[in-house]
Amino acid sequence: MPPRWTIFCAMIDNFGDIGVSWRLARQLVGEKGIRVDLWVDDWAGALQFLQAQTPGAPLPASAKHLTVAGVDVHHWPQNWPDDDSVNTQIAESQCVVETFGCELPDAVKRSMSRRAEPLVWINLEYLSAEDWVRGCHGLPSPQNLSPLIRKYFFFPGFEPATGGLLRESGLLMQHQAWQAHGVPGRQQLLFDLGLASLALPELLVSVFSYCSASMVSWLEALADGTETVLCLVPEGKASVSMAAYLGVENPVVGSVHHRGVLTVAVIPFRSQDDYDQLLSLCDFNIVRGEDSFVRAQWAAKPFMWHIYPQDDGVHVGKLEAFAVRYLEGLDPKTAGAWARFARGWNLGEDCAEMWHYLRPQLPDLHQHTQEWQKKLAVMPDLATNLVNFETFTKLSVSP
Ligand code: TRH
């Protein structure tokens, strides 16, 4: 029997939580031979996300359990049943992963406490480049269910002393292949997006950001520039943020808007793999949150990170911590231009002038991001680290 893992995912907002959980589950199944049960609380949201991952195969809206890409996806109901075979089945997993600190149902914990075999329980945390992550990764998270159950913090990160980053085994070769196609590859992308009538621009950009007060100043700078720019904007917060500038209430998928030398095309939310291809083929990507931010780094194209905003402002410190690592070794002029643009955007400032400083540095930034990607790729990926962590930890727990 293949080992069985259970992953719990609470969808707070957007598709970040399910995006990471799904990516991990898919890799554990596809590359590690592990049988994975993924429990998701927002079932409608999960179905919407999963449908985007499998566009050719309509998912039954009424099902509460689906098998997609070999992953068993289940609805995590608000009122979790107290005592049934499901709890026993979960408790029999070799490893239980709670993503982003979501709290496991009490009935599951009770069943886990009755286990006679060791079980590793992982709290898969948020990604941060801050120094403290090194010291907290892998620390036990004491609980008193049973001496056979060990709970640990597992932190993704940019250094070997952390849990690393999610990266599928063929990903970097796939990026090379996409990028080797050059102009025909980009033409095919526009064709696939239903935008074949558009000419290839001098600068191809993707925008997957949150709503931003900086958006209009940046779009104006692009529209008034000297080169043709095509912004591909997945439907959602970024397209909504452009609505007033484009003069429409809600820019719909398929709509194309021209302003000066700028063209904005609203594209559908596609599969994670298709999104990787988009990142690979664009000259500049605005990404956000956690997963798209990591994917932009694997695509190794110039990018800007719209970090998930937090009320207490801690996100600014997280951005600075990443900038320190990422910009190391880069020409100060390019590094300064990137840091000012990223900070300005995240603070909602007027970004027109910052863009004028950043734009000429994109070739330098491109080369630097390729080197950065190679540096990151030397580290084992997060799924591999997690599997090794689970194996070694279990060995240290005696039944
Ligand atoms: O959706 P997000 O804003 O997620 C955020 C972050 O995870 C944040 O840290 C967390 O606190 C919050 O959610 C709850 O951005 P993120 O992380 O980039 O996730 C988006 C997912 O959607 C990612 O897996 C990529 C995927 N995606 C597609 O599958 N298709 C697409 O077309 C696009 C644009 C994205």
PDB file of C-alpha atoms in Angstrom, residues 229-358:
ATOM      1  CA  VAL A 229       2.992  47.196 -24.204  1.00  0.00           C
ATOM      2  CA  LEU A 230       0.454  44.419 -23.806  1.00  0.00           C
ATOM      3  CA  CYS A 231      -0.761  43.742 -20.263  1.00  0.00           C
ATOM      4  CA  LEU A 232      -2.355  40.328 -19.795  1.00  0.00           C
ATOM      5  CA  VAL A 233      -4.535  40.534 -16.715  1.00  0.00           C
ATOM      6  CA  PRO A 234      -6.157  37.443 -15.177  1.00  0.00           C
ATOM      7  CA  GLU A 235      -9.708  38.337 -14.200  1.00  0.00           C
ATOM      8  CA  GLY A 236      -9.984  39.365 -10.550  1.00  0.00           C
ATOM      9  CA  LYS A 237      -8.567  41.994  -8.229  1.00  0.00           C
ATOM     10  CA  ALA A 238      -6.059  43.368 -10.755  1.00  0.00           C
ATOM     11  CA  SER A 239      -8.643  43.789 -13.502  1.00  0.00           C
ATOM     12  CA  VAL A 240     -11.079  45.378 -11.022  1.00  0.00           C
ATOM     13  CA  SER A 241      -8.314  47.755  -9.965  1.00  0.00           C
ATOM     14  CA  MET A 242      -8.001  48.888 -13.588  1.00  0.00           C
ATOM     15  CA  ALA A 243     -11.734  49.421 -14.122  1.00  0.00           C
ATOM     16  CA  ALA A 244     -11.866  53.183 -13.536  1.00  0.00           C
ATOM     17  CA  TYR A 245      -8.803  53.770 -15.717  1.00  0.00           C
ATOM     18  CA  LEU A 246     -10.295  51.680 -18.509  1.00  0.00           C
ATOM     19  CA  GLY A 247     -13.626  53.469 -18.124  1.00  0.00           C
ATOM     20  CA  VAL A 248     -15.696  50.331 -17.549  1.00  0.00           C
ATOM     21  CA  GLU A 249     -17.457  49.078 -14.440  1.00  0.00           C
ATOM     22  CA  ASN A 250     -16.072  45.571 -14.575  1.00  0.00           C
ATOM     23  CA  PRO A 251     -13.537  44.611 -17.266  1.00  0.00           C
ATOM     24  CA  VAL A 252     -14.765  41.214 -18.432  1.00  0.00           C
ATOM     25  CA  VAL A 253     -12.744  38.258 -19.653  1.00  0.00           C
ATOM     26  CA  GLY A 254     -11.961  38.632 -23.331  1.00  0.00           C
ATOM     27  CA  SER A 255     -12.217  42.424 -23.298  1.00  0.00           C
ATOM     28  CA  VAL A 256      -9.364  44.366 -24.874  1.00  0.00           C
ATOM     29  CA  HIS A 257      -8.706  48.029 -24.072  1.00  0.00           C
ATOM     30  CA  HIS A 258      -6.357  50.419 -25.863  1.00  0.00           C
ATOM     31  CA  ARG A 259      -4.816  53.505 -24.261  1.00  0.00           C
ATOM     32  CA  GLY A 260      -1.955  55.162 -26.148  1.00  0.00           C
ATOM     33  CA  VAL A 261       0.714  52.524 -26.789  1.00  0.00           C
ATOM     34  CA  LEU A 262      -0.788  50.308 -24.084  1.00  0.00           C
ATOM     35  CA  THR A 263      -3.186  47.429 -24.653  1.00  0.00           C
ATOM     36  CA  VAL A 264      -4.858  45.723 -21.712  1.00  0.00           C
ATOM     37  CA  ALA A 265      -6.448  42.298 -22.245  1.00  0.00           C
ATOM     38  CA  VAL A 266      -8.443  40.596 -19.505  1.00  0.00           C
ATOM     39  CA  ILE A 267      -7.793  36.867 -19.610  1.00  0.00           C
ATOM     40  CA  PRO A 268      -9.441  33.980 -17.760  1.00  0.00           C
ATOM     41  CA  PHE A 269      -8.082  32.403 -14.588  1.00  0.00           C
ATOM     42  CA  ARG A 270      -6.398  29.339 -16.091  1.00  0.00           C
ATOM     43  CA  SER A 271      -4.646  26.258 -14.731  1.00  0.00           C
ATOM     44  CA  GLN A 272      -1.504  26.562 -12.616  1.00  0.00           C
ATOM     45  CA  ASP A 273       0.486  25.016 -15.484  1.00  0.00           C
ATOM     46  CA  ASP A 274      -0.887  27.510 -17.993  1.00  0.00           C
ATOM     47  CA  TYR A 275      -0.114  30.295 -15.575  1.00  0.00           C
ATOM     48  CA  ASP A 276       3.490  29.064 -15.354  1.00  0.00           C
ATOM     49  CA  GLN A 277       3.693  29.309 -19.118  1.00  0.00           C
ATOM     50  CA  LEU A 278       2.347  32.860 -19.033  1.00  0.00           C
ATOM     51  CA  LEU A 279       4.993  33.858 -16.482  1.00  0.00           C
ATOM     52  CA  SER A 280       7.642  32.207 -18.624  1.00  0.00           C
ATOM     53  CA  LEU A 281       6.718  34.082 -21.786  1.00  0.00           C
ATOM     54  CA  CYS A 282       6.196  37.573 -20.376  1.00  0.00           C
ATOM     55  CA  ASP A 283       8.961  40.172 -20.062  1.00  0.00           C
ATOM     56  CA  PHE A 284       7.719  41.445 -16.712  1.00  0.00           C
ATOM     57  CA  ASN A 285       5.337  39.830 -14.236  1.00  0.00           C
ATOM     58  CA  ILE A 286       3.487  41.428 -11.379  1.00  0.00           C
ATOM     59  CA  VAL A 287       2.734  38.650  -8.902  1.00  0.00           C
ATOM     60  CA  ARG A 288       1.320  38.500  -5.419  1.00  0.00           C
ATOM     61  CA  GLY A 289       0.692  36.504  -2.248  1.00  0.00           C
ATOM     62  CA  GLU A 290       2.802  33.393  -1.983  1.00  0.00           C
ATOM     63  CA  ASP A 291       2.466  30.885  -4.784  1.00  0.00           C
ATOM     64  CA  SER A 292       2.501  33.181  -7.848  1.00  0.00           C
ATOM     65  CA  PHE A 293       5.423  35.022  -6.211  1.00  0.00           C
ATOM     66  CA  VAL A 294       7.399  31.752  -6.077  1.00  0.00           C
ATOM     67  CA  ARG A 295       6.370  30.731  -9.579  1.00  0.00           C
ATOM     68  CA  ALA A 296       7.652  34.031 -10.997  1.00  0.00           C
ATOM     69  CA  GLN A 297      11.054  33.209  -9.521  1.00  0.00           C
ATOM     70  CA  TRP A 298      11.112  29.810 -11.190  1.00  0.00           C
ATOM     71  CA  ALA A 299      10.123  31.486 -14.479  1.00  0.00           C
ATOM     72  CA  ALA A 300      13.214  33.680 -13.948  1.00  0.00           C
ATOM     73  CA  LYS A 301      11.762  36.736 -15.652  1.00  0.00           C
ATOM     74  CA  PRO A 302      11.798  40.214 -14.076  1.00  0.00           C
ATOM     75  CA  PHE A 303       8.942  40.467 -11.597  1.00  0.00           C
ATOM     76  CA  MET A 304       7.507  42.670  -8.901  1.00  0.00           C
ATOM     77  CA  TRP A 305       5.885  41.306  -5.748  1.00  0.00           C
ATOM     78  CA  HIS A 306       2.600  42.702  -4.496  1.00  0.00           C
ATOM     79  CA  ILE A 307       2.760  41.200  -1.039  1.00  0.00           C
ATOM     80  CA  TYR A 308      -0.437  40.200   0.793  1.00  0.00           C
ATOM     81  CA  PRO A 309      -1.279  43.342   2.787  1.00  0.00           C
ATOM     82  CA  GLN A 310      -1.677  42.953   6.541  1.00  0.00           C
ATOM     83  CA  ASP A 311      -3.344  45.499   8.823  1.00  0.00           C
ATOM     84  CA  ASP A 312      -0.384  45.806  11.169  1.00  0.00           C
ATOM     85  CA  GLY A 313       1.961  46.620   8.271  1.00  0.00           C
ATOM     86  CA  VAL A 314       4.247  43.605   8.879  1.00  0.00           C
ATOM     87  CA  HIS A 315       4.150  42.889   5.162  1.00  0.00           C
ATOM     88  CA  VAL A 316       6.482  45.831   4.500  1.00  0.00           C
ATOM     89  CA  GLY A 317       9.152  44.190   6.689  1.00  0.00           C
ATOM     90  CA  LYS A 318       8.645  40.918   4.810  1.00  0.00           C
ATOM     91  CA  LEU A 319       9.092  42.697   1.495  1.00  0.00           C
ATOM     92  CA  GLU A 320      12.310  44.337   2.730  1.00  0.00           C
ATOM     93  CA  ALA A 321      13.615  40.972   3.987  1.00  0.00           C
ATOM     94  CA  PHE A 322      13.037  39.423   0.579  1.00  0.00           C
ATOM     95  CA  ALA A 323      14.585  42.417  -1.196  1.00  0.00           C
ATOM     96  CA  VAL A 324      17.783  42.079   0.856  1.00  0.00           C
ATOM     97  CA  ARG A 325      18.209  38.474  -0.275  1.00  0.00           C
ATOM     98  CA  TYR A 326      17.000  38.810  -3.828  1.00  0.00           C
ATOM     99  CA  LEU A 327      18.904  41.989  -4.715  1.00  0.00           C
ATOM    100  CA  GLU A 328      22.242  40.837  -3.305  1.00  0.00           C
ATOM    101  CA  GLY A 329      24.986  41.117  -5.923  1.00  0.00           C
ATOM    102  CA  LEU A 330      22.879  43.197  -8.293  1.00  0.00           C
ATOM    103  CA  ASP A 331      24.130  46.482  -9.739  1.00  0.00           C
ATOM    104  CA  PRO A 332      23.071  49.192  -7.212  1.00  0.00           C
ATOM    105  CA  LYS A 333      21.226  51.207  -9.857  1.00  0.00           C
ATOM    106  CA  THR A 334      19.056  48.216 -10.820  1.00  0.00           C
ATOM    107  CA  ALA A 335      18.636  47.090  -7.233  1.00  0.00           C
ATOM    108  CA  GLY A 336      17.560  50.582  -6.173  1.00  0.00           C
ATOM    109  CA  ALA A 337      15.110  50.883  -9.061  1.00  0.00           C
ATOM    110  CA  TRP A 338      13.512  47.512  -8.196  1.00  0.00           C
ATOM    111  CA  ALA A 339      13.355  48.243  -4.475  1.00  0.00           C
ATOM    112  CA  ARG A 340      11.784  51.695  -5.008  1.00  0.00           C
ATOM    113  CA  PHE A 341       9.202  50.391  -7.454  1.00  0.00           C
ATOM    114  CA  ALA A 342       8.268  47.405  -5.258  1.00  0.00           C
ATOM    115  CA  ARG A 343       8.034  49.511  -2.117  1.00  0.00           C
ATOM    116  CA  GLY A 344       6.140  52.292  -3.885  1.00  0.00           C
ATOM    117  CA  TRP A 345       3.639  49.845  -5.347  1.00  0.00           C
ATOM    118  CA  ASN A 346       3.097  48.105  -2.032  1.00  0.00           C
ATOM    119  CA  LEU A 347       2.534  51.434  -0.304  1.00  0.00           C
ATOM    120  CA  GLY A 348       0.134  52.577  -3.009  1.00  0.00           C
ATOM    121  CA  GLU A 349       2.289  55.466  -4.189  1.00  0.00           C
ATOM    122  CA  ASP A 350       2.399  57.087  -7.614  1.00  0.00           C
ATOM    123  CA  CYS A 351       4.675  54.708  -9.524  1.00  0.00           C
ATOM    124  CA  ALA A 352       5.091  56.515 -12.851  1.00  0.00           C
ATOM    125  CA  GLU A 353       8.548  57.915 -12.155  1.00  0.00           C
ATOM    126  CA  MET A 354       9.661  54.712 -10.390  1.00  0.00           C
ATOM    127  CA  TRP A 355       8.700  52.768 -13.489  1.00  0.00           C
ATOM    128  CA  HIS A 356      10.749  55.114 -15.685  1.00  0.00           C
ATOM    129  CA  TYR A 357      13.789  54.225 -13.574  1.00  0.00           C
ATOM    130  CA  LEU A 358      13.013  50.529 -13.513  1.00  0.00           C
TER     131      LEU A 358
END
